[in-house]
mmCIF file of C-alpha atoms in Angstrom:
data_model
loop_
_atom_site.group_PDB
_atom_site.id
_atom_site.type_symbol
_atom_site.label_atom_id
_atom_site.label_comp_id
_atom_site.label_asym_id
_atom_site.label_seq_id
_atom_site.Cartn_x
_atom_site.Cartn_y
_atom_site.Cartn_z
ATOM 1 C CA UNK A 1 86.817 98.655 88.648
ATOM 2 C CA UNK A 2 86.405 95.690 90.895
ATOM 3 C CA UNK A 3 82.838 94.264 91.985
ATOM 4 C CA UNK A 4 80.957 94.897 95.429
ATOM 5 C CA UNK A 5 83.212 93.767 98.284
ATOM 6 C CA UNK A 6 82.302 90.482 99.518
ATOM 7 C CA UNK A 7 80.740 89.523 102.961
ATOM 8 C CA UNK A 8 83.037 88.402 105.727
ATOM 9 C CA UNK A 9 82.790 83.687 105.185
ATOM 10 C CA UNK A 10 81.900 83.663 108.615
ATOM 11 C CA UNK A 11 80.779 85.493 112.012
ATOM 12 C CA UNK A 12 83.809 86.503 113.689
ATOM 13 C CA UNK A 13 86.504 86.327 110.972
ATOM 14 C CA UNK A 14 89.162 89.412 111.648
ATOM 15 C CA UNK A 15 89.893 90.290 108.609
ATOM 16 C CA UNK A 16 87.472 92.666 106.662
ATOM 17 C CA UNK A 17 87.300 93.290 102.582
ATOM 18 C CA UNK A 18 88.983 96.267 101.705
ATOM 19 C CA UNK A 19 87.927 98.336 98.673
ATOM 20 C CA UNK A 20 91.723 97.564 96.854
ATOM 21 C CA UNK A 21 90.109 93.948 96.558
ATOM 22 C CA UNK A 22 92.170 92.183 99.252
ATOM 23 C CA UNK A 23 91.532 91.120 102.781
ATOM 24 C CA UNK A 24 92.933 94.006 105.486
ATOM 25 C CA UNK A 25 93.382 94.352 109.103
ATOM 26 C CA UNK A 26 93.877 97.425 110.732
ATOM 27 C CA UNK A 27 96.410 97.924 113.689
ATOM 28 C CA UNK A 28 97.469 101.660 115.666
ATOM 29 C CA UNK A 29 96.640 103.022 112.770
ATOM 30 C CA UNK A 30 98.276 101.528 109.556
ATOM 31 C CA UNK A 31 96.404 98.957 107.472
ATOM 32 C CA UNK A 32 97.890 95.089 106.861
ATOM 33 C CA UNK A 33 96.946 93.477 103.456
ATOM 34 C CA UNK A 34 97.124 89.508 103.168
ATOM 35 C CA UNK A 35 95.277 88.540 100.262
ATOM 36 C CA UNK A 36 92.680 88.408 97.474
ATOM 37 C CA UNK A 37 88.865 88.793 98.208
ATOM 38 C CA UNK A 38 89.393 85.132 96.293
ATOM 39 C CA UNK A 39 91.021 83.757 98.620
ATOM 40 C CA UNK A 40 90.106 84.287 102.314
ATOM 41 C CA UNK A 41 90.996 81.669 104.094
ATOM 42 C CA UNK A 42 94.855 82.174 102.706
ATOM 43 C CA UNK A 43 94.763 85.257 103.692
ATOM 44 C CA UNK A 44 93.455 84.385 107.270
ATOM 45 C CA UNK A 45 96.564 81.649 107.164
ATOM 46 C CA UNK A 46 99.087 84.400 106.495
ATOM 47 C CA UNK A 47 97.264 87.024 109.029
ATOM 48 C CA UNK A 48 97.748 84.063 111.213
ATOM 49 C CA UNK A 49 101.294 83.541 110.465
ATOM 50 C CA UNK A 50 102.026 87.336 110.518
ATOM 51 C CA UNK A 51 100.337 89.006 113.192
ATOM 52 C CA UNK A 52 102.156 87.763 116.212
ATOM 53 C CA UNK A 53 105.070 89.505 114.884
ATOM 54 C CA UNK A 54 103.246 92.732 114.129
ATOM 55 C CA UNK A 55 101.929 92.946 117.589
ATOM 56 C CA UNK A 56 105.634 92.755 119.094
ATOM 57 C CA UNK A 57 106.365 95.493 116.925
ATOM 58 C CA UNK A 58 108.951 93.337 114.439
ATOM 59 C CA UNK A 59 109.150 92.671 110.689
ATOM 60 C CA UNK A 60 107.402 89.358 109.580
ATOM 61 C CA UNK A 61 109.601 86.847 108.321
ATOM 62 C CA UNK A 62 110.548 87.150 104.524
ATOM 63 C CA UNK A 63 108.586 84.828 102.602
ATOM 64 C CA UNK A 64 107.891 83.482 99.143
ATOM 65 C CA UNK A 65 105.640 85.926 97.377
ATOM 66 C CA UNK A 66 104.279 86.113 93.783
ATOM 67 C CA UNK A 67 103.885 88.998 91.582
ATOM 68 C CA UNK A 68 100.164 89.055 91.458
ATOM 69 C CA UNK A 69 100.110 89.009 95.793
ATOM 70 C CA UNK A 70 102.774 92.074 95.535
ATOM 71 C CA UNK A 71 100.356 93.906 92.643
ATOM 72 C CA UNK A 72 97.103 93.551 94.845
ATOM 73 C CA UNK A 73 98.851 94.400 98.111
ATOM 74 C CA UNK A 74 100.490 97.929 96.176
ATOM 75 C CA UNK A 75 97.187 98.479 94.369
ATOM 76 C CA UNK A 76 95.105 98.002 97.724
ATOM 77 C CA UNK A 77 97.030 100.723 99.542
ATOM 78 C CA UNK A 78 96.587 103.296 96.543
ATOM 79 C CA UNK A 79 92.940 102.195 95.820
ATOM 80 C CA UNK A 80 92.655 103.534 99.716
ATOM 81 C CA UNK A 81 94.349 106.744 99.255
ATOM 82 C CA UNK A 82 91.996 107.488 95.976
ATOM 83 C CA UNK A 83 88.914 106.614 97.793
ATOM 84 C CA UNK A 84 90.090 109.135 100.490
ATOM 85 C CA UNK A 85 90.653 111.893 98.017
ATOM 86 C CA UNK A 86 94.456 111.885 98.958
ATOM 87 C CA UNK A 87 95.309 111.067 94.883
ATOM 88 C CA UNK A 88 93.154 111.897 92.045
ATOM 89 C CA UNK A 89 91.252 109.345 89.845
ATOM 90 C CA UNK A 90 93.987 109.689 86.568
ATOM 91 C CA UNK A 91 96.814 109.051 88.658
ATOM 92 C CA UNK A 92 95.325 105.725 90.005
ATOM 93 C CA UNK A 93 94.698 104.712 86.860
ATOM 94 C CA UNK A 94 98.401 105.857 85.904
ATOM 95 C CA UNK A 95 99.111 103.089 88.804
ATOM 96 C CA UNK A 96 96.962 100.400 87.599
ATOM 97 C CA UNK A 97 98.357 100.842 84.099
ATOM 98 C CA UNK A 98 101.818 100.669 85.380
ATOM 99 C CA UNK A 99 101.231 97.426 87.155
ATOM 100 C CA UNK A 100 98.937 95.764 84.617
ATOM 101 C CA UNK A 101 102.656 96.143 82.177
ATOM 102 C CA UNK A 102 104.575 94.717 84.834
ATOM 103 C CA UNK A 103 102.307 92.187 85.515
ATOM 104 C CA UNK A 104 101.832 91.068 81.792
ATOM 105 C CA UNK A 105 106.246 91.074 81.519
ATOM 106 C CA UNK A 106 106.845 89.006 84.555
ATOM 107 C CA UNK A 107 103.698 86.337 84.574
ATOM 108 C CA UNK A 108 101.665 86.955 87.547
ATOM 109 C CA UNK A 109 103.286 83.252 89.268
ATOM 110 C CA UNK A 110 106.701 84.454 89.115
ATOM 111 C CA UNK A 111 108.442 84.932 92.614
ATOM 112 C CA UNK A 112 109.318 88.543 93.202
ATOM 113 C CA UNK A 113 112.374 87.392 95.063
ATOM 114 C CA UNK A 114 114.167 86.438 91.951
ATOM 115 C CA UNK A 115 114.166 89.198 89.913
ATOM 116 C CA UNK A 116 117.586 90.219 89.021
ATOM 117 C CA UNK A 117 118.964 93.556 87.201
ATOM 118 C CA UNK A 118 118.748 92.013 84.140
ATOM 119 C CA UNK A 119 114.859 91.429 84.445
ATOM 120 C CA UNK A 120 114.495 95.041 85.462
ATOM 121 C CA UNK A 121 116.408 96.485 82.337
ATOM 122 C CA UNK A 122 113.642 94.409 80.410
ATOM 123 C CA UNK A 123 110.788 95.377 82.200
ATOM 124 C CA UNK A 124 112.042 98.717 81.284
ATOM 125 C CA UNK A 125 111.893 98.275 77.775
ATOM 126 C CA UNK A 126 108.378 96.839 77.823
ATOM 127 C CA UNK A 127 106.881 100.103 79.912
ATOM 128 C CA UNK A 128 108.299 102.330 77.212
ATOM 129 C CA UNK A 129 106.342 100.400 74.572
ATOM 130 C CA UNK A 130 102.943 102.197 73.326
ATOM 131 C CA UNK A 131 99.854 100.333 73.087
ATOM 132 C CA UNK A 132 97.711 102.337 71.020
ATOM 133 C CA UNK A 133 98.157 102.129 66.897
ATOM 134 C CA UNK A 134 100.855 103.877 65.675
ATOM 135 C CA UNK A 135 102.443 104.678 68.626
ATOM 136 C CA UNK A 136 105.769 102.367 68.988
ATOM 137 C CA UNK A 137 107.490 104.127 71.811
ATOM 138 C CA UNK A 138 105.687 106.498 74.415
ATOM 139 C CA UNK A 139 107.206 110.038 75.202
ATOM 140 C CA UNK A 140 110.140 110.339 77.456
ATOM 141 C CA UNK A 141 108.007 112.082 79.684
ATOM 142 C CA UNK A 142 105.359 109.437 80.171
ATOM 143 C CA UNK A 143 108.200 106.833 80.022
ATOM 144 C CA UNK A 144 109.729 108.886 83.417
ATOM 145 C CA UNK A 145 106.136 108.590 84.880
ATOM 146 C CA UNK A 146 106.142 105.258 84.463
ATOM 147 C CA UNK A 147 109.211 103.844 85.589
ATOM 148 C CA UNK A 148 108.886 106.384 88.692
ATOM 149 C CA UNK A 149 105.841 104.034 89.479
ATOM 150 C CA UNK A 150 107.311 101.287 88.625
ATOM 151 C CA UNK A 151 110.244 102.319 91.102
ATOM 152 C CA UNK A 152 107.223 102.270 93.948
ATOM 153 C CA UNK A 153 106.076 99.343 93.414
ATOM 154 C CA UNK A 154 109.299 97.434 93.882
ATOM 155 C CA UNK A 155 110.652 99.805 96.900
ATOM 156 C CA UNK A 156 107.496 98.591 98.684
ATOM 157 C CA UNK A 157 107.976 94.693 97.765
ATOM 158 C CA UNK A 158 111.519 95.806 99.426
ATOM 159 C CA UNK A 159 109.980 97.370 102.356
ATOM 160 C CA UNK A 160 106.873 95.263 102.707
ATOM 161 C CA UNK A 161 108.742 91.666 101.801
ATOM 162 C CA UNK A 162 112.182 92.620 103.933
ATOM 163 C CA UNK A 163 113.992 91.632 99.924
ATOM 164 C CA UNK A 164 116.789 93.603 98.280
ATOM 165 C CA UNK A 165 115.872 93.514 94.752
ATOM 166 C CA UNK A 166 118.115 95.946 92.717
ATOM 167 C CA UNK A 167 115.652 97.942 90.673
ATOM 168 C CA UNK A 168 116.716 101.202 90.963
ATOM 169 C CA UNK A 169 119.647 101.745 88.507
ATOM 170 C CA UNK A 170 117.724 99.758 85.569
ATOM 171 C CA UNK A 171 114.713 101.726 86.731
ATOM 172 C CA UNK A 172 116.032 105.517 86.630
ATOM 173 C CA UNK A 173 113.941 107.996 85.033
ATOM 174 C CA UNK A 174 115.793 109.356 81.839
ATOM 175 C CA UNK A 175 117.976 112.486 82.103
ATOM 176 C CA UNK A 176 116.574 115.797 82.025
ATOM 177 C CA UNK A 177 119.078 116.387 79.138
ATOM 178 C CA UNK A 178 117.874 113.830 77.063
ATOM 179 C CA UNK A 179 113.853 114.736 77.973
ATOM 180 C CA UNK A 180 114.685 118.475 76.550
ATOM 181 C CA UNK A 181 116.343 116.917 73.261
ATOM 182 C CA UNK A 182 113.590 115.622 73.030
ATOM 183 C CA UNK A 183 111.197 117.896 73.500
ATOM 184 C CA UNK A 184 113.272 120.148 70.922
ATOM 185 C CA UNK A 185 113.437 117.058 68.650
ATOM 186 C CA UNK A 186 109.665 117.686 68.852
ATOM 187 C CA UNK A 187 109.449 121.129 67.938
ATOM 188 C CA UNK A 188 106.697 124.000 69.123
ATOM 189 C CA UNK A 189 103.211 122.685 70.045
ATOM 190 C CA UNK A 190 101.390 125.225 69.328
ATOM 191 C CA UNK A 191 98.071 126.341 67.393
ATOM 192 C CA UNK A 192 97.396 129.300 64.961
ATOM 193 C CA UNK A 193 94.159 131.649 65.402
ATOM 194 C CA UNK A 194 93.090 130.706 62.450
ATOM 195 C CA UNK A 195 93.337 126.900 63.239
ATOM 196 C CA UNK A 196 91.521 127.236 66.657
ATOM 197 C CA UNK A 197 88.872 129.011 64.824
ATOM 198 C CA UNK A 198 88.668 126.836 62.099
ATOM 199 C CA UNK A 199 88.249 123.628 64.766
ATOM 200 C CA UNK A 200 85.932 125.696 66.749
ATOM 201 C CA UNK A 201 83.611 126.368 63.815
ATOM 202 C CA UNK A 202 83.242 122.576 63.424
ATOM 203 C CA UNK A 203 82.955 121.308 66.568
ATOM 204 C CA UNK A 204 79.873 120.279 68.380
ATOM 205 C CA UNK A 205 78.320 122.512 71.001
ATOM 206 C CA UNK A 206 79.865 121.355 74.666
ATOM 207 C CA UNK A 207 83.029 120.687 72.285
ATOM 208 C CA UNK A 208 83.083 124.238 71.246
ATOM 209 C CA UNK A 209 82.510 125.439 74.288
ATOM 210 C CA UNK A 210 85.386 123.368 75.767
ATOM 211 C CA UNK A 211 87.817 124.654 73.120
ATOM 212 C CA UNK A 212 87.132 128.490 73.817
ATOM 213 C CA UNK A 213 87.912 127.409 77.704
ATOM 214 C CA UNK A 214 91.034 126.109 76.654
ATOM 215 C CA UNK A 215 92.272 129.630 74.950
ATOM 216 C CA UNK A 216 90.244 131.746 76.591
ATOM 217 C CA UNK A 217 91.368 130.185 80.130
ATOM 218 C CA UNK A 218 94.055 128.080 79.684
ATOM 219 C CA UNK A 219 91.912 125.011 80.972
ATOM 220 C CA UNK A 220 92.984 121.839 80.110
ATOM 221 C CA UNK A 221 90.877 118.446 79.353
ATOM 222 C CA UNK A 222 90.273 117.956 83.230
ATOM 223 C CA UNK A 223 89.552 121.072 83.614
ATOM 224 C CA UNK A 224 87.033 121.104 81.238
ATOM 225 C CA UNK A 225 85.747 118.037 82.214
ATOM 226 C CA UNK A 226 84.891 118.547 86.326
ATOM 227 C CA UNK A 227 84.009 121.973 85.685
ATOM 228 C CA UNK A 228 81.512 123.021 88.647
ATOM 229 C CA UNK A 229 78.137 125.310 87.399
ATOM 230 C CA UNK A 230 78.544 126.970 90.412
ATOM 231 C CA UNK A 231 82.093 128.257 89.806
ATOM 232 C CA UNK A 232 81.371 130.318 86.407
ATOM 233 C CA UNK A 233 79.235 133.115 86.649
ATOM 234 C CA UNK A 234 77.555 133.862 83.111
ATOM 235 C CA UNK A 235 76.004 137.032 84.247
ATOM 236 C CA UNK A 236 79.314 139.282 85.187
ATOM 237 C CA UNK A 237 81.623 136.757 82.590
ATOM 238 C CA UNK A 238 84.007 135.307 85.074
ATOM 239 C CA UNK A 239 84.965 131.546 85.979
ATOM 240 C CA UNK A 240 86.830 131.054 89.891
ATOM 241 C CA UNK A 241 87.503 127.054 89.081
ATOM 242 C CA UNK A 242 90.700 126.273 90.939
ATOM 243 C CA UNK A 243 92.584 123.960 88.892
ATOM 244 C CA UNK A 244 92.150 120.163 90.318
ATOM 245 C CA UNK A 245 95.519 119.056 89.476
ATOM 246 C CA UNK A 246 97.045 121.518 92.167
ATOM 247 C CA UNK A 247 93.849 122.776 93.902
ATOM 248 C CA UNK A 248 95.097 126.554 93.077
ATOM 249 C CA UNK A 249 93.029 128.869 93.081
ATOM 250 C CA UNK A 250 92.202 130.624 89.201
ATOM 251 C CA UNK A 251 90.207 133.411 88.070
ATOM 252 C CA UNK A 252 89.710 134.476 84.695
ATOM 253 C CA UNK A 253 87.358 137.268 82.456
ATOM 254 C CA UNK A 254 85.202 135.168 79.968
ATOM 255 C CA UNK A 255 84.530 136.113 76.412
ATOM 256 C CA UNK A 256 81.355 136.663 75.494
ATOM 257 C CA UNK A 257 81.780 133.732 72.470
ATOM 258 C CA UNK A 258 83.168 131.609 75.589
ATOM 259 C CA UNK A 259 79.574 132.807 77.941
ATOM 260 C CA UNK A 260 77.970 131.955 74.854
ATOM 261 C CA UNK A 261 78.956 128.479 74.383
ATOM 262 C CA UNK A 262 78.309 127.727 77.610
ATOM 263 C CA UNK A 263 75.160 128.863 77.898
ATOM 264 C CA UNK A 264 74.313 126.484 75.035
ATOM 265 C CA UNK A 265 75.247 123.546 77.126
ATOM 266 C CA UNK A 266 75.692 124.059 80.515
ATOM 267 C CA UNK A 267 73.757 121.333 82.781
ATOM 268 C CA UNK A 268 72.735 121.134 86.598
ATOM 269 C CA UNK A 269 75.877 120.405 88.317
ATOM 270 C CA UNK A 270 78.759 119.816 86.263
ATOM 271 C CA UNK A 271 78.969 122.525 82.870
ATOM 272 C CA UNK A 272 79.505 119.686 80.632
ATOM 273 C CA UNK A 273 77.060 116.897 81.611
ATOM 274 C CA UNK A 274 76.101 115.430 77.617
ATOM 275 C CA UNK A 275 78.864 112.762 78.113
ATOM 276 C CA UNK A 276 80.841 111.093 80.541
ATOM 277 C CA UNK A 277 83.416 113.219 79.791
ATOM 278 C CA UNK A 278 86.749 112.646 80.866
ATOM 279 C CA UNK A 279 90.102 113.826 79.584
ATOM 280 C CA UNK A 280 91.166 110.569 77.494
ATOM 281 C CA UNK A 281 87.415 110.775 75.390
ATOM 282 C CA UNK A 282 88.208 114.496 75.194
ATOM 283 C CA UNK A 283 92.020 114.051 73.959
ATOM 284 C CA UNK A 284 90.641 111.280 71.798
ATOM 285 C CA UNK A 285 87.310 113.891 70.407
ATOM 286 C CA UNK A 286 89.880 116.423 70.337
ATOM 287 C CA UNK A 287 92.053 114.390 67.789
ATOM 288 C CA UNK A 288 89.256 113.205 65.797
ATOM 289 C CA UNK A 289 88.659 116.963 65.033
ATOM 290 C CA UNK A 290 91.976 117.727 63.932
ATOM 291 C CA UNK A 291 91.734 114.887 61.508
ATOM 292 C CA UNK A 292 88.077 115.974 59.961
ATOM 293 C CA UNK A 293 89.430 119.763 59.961
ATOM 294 C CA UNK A 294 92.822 119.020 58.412
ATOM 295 C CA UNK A 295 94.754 120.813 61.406
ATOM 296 C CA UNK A 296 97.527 119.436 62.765
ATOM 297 C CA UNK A 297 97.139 118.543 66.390
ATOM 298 C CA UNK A 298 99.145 119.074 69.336
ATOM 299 C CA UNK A 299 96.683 117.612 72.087
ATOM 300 C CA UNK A 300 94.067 119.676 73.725
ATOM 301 C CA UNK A 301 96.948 120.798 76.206
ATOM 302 C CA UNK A 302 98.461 122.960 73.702
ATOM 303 C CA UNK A 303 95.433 125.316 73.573
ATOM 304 C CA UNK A 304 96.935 126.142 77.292
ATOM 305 C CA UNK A 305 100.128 126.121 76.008
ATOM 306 C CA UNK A 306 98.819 128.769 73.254
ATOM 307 C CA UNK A 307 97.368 130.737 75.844
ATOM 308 C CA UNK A 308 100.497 131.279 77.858
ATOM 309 C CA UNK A 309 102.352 132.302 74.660
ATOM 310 C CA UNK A 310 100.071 134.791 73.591
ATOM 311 C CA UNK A 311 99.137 135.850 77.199
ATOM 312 C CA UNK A 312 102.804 136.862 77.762
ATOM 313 C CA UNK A 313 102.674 139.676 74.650
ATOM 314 C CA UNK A 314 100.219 141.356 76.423
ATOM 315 C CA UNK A 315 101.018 144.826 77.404
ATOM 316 C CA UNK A 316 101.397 145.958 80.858
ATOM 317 C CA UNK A 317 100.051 142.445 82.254
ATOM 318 C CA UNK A 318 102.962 141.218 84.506
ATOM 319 C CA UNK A 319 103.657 137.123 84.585
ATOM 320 C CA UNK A 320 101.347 136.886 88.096
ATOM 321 C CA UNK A 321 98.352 137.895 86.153
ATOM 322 C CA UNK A 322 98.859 135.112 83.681
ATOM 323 C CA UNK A 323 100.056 132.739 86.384
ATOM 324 C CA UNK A 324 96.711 133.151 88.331
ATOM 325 C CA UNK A 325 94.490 132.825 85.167
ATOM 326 C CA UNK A 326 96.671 129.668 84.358
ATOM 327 C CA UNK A 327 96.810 128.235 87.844
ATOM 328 C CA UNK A 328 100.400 128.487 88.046
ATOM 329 C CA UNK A 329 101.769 126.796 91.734
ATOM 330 C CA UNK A 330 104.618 129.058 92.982
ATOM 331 C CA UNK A 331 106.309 129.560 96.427
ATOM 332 C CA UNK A 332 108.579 132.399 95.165
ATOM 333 C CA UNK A 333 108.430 135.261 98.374
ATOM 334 C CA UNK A 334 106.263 137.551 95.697
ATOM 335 C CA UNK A 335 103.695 135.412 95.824
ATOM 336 C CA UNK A 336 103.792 134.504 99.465
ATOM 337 C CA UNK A 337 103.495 138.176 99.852
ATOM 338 C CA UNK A 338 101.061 138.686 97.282
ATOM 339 C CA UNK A 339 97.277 138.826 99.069
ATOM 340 C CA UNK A 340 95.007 139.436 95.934
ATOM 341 C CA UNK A 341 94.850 139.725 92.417
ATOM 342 C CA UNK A 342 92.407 142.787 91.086
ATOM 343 C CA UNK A 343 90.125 141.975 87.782
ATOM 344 C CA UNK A 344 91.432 144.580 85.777
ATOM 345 C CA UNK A 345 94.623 143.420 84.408
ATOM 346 C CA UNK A 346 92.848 140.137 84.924
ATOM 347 C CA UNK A 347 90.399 141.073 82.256
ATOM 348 C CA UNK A 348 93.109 143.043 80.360
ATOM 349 C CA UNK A 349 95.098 140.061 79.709
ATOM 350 C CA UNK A 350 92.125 138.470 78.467
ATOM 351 C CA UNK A 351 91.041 140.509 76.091
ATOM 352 C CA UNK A 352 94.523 140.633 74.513
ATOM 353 C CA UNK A 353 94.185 136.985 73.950
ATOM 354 C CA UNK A 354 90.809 137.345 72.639
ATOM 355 C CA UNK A 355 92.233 139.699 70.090
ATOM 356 C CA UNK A 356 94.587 137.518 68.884
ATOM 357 C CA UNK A 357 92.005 134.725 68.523
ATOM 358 C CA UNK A 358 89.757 137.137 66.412
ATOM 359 C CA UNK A 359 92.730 137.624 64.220
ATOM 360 C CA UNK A 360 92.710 141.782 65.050
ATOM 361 C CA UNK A 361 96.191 141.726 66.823
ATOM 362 C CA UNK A 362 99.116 139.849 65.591
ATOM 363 C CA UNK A 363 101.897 138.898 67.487
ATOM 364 C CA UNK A 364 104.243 139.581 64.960
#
């Protein structure tokens, strides 16, 4: 993150240090970005040159702008919407990552204006590159999240810049036919009981306790991570955490080896409080257990993706049931309709699942 914004270089300059790390002005309601805390009196020289035209209501002038002045300006205006809650912390960071590739491809001096197709179809070869050891080309999936950013970036150097760079044909995500190859290329991520037991035997206390939340609730590492005290209830053996990725609502019956583990760890605010946990040290903790425990791993996520599969073999526990405990966002008219969910085939479901995980029903 950047340091603590700078004080204004003198009384009565009308620009003010926003938290993206440039200089901003703000105007009926929209906010103007014209360069670097670095740099202030260049970006007092462009508000200069720039606001007459803003106050009449017309585009500035195209000029001459760099790819590092395009980066700050794009990261500025999503830095803002994070700080105001309107993205979440991962997907700025998906941003950031995004822009740090483009800006290492390009050179921060080169002029935005003269980026052709050809550059483009390059730049999309060097976001699908992984950076971590072992890891050569990242998923199509993360690839289409990337190049969707990537996509942003340059519609708003169009937008922002009045240019007509052609970015969106090298840019396209990749088919959704090629994405499900893939993902059959890839084959079923999923975990045996036996496996999850074996990696929750080894693991250490909040760890274990995470790991039972993933199959007993279908929670995932962010899930796991921000999960309030206040929203599981140890007593009665019930968690109401709506799921922060989509802010719908979840309930779900705990197990006692799931109240247990919890118990074991859980701190003031936050259940899991030991570490700064977030969901790239728990991916990465995660993996490292795998390894030690000789069990193939399929990321953290697939204990929700076990869930789901197992969930659905339970008897007389319709898909809603599951959807709720999983956090499932539909707009189908059944659950527009729909007013409440009851516990019972709540807890049903979830003792099906348990049963599995004990290794006293199997699905086959």
């Amino acid at each position: 993150m950047r340091g603590p914004k700078p004080n204004k270089p003198y009384k009565g300059y009308p620009l003010f240090a926003h938290a993206g790390g440039v200089w901003a002005f703000k105007y009926k309601g929209k906010f103007y970005y014209f360069g670097p805390w670095s740099d202030p009196q260049g970006a007092l020289k462009r508000f200069q040159e720039e606001m007459p035209y803003i106050y009449a209501g017309k585009t500035p002038p195209a000029r001459i702008v760099d790819v590092a002045t395009l980066l700050d300006r794009y990261l500025g205006g999503k830095n803002a919407d994070w700080r105001a809650g309107e993205i979440s912390e991962s997907t700025y960071k998906e941003y950031m990552a995004t822009t740090d590739v483009i800006a290492k491809h390009f050179g921060t001096d080169r002029q935005v204006e003269t980026l052709t197709s050809d550059d483009f179809l390059a730049l999309r070869q060097a976001l699908a590159r992984g950076t971590r050891k072992g890891v050569e080309t990242l998923s199509l999936v993360t690839q289409k999240r990337r190049l969707t950013i990537a996509r942003m970036v340059f519609a708003f150097a169009n937008y922002e810049y009045d240019l007509k760079l052609k970015y969106k044909k090298p840019l396209e995500a990749p088919p959704k036919v090629q994405i499900r190859a893939a993902e059959r290329e890839r084959g079923v991520k999923l975990y045996e009981a036996k496996d999850i037991r074996k990696l929750v035997k080894r693991a250490e206390p909040e760890f274990k306790a995470m790991l039972l939340l993933g199959i007993n609730c279908g929670f995932g590492p962010r899930d796991c991570a921000t999960l309030p005290v206040s929203q599981v209830d140890l007593v009665k053996g019930w968690h109401t955490y709506w799921r922060p990725k989509t802010q719908v609502d979840r309930r779900c019956s705990l197990w006692p080896e799931t109240v247990e583990a919890i118990k074991a760890v859980r701190g003031t605010e936050l259940v899991f409080e030991g570490k700064e946990w977030n969901r790239w040290i728990i991916s990465r903790e995660f993996a490292s257990l795998c390894e030690a425990t000789k069990v193939k791993s399929e990321g953290f996520y697939s204990l929700r993706r076990t869930f789901e599969t197992v969930a659905v073999m339970a008897p007389n526990v319709p898909q809603a049931i599951i959807d709720h405990i999983m956090g499932h966002s539909k707009h189908d008219m059944a659950s527009i309709y729909r007013q409440k969910i009851y516990d019972s085939p709540l807890k049903l479901c979830s003792e099906f699942v348990r049963k599995w995980y004990l290794g006293t029903v199997s699905l086959k």
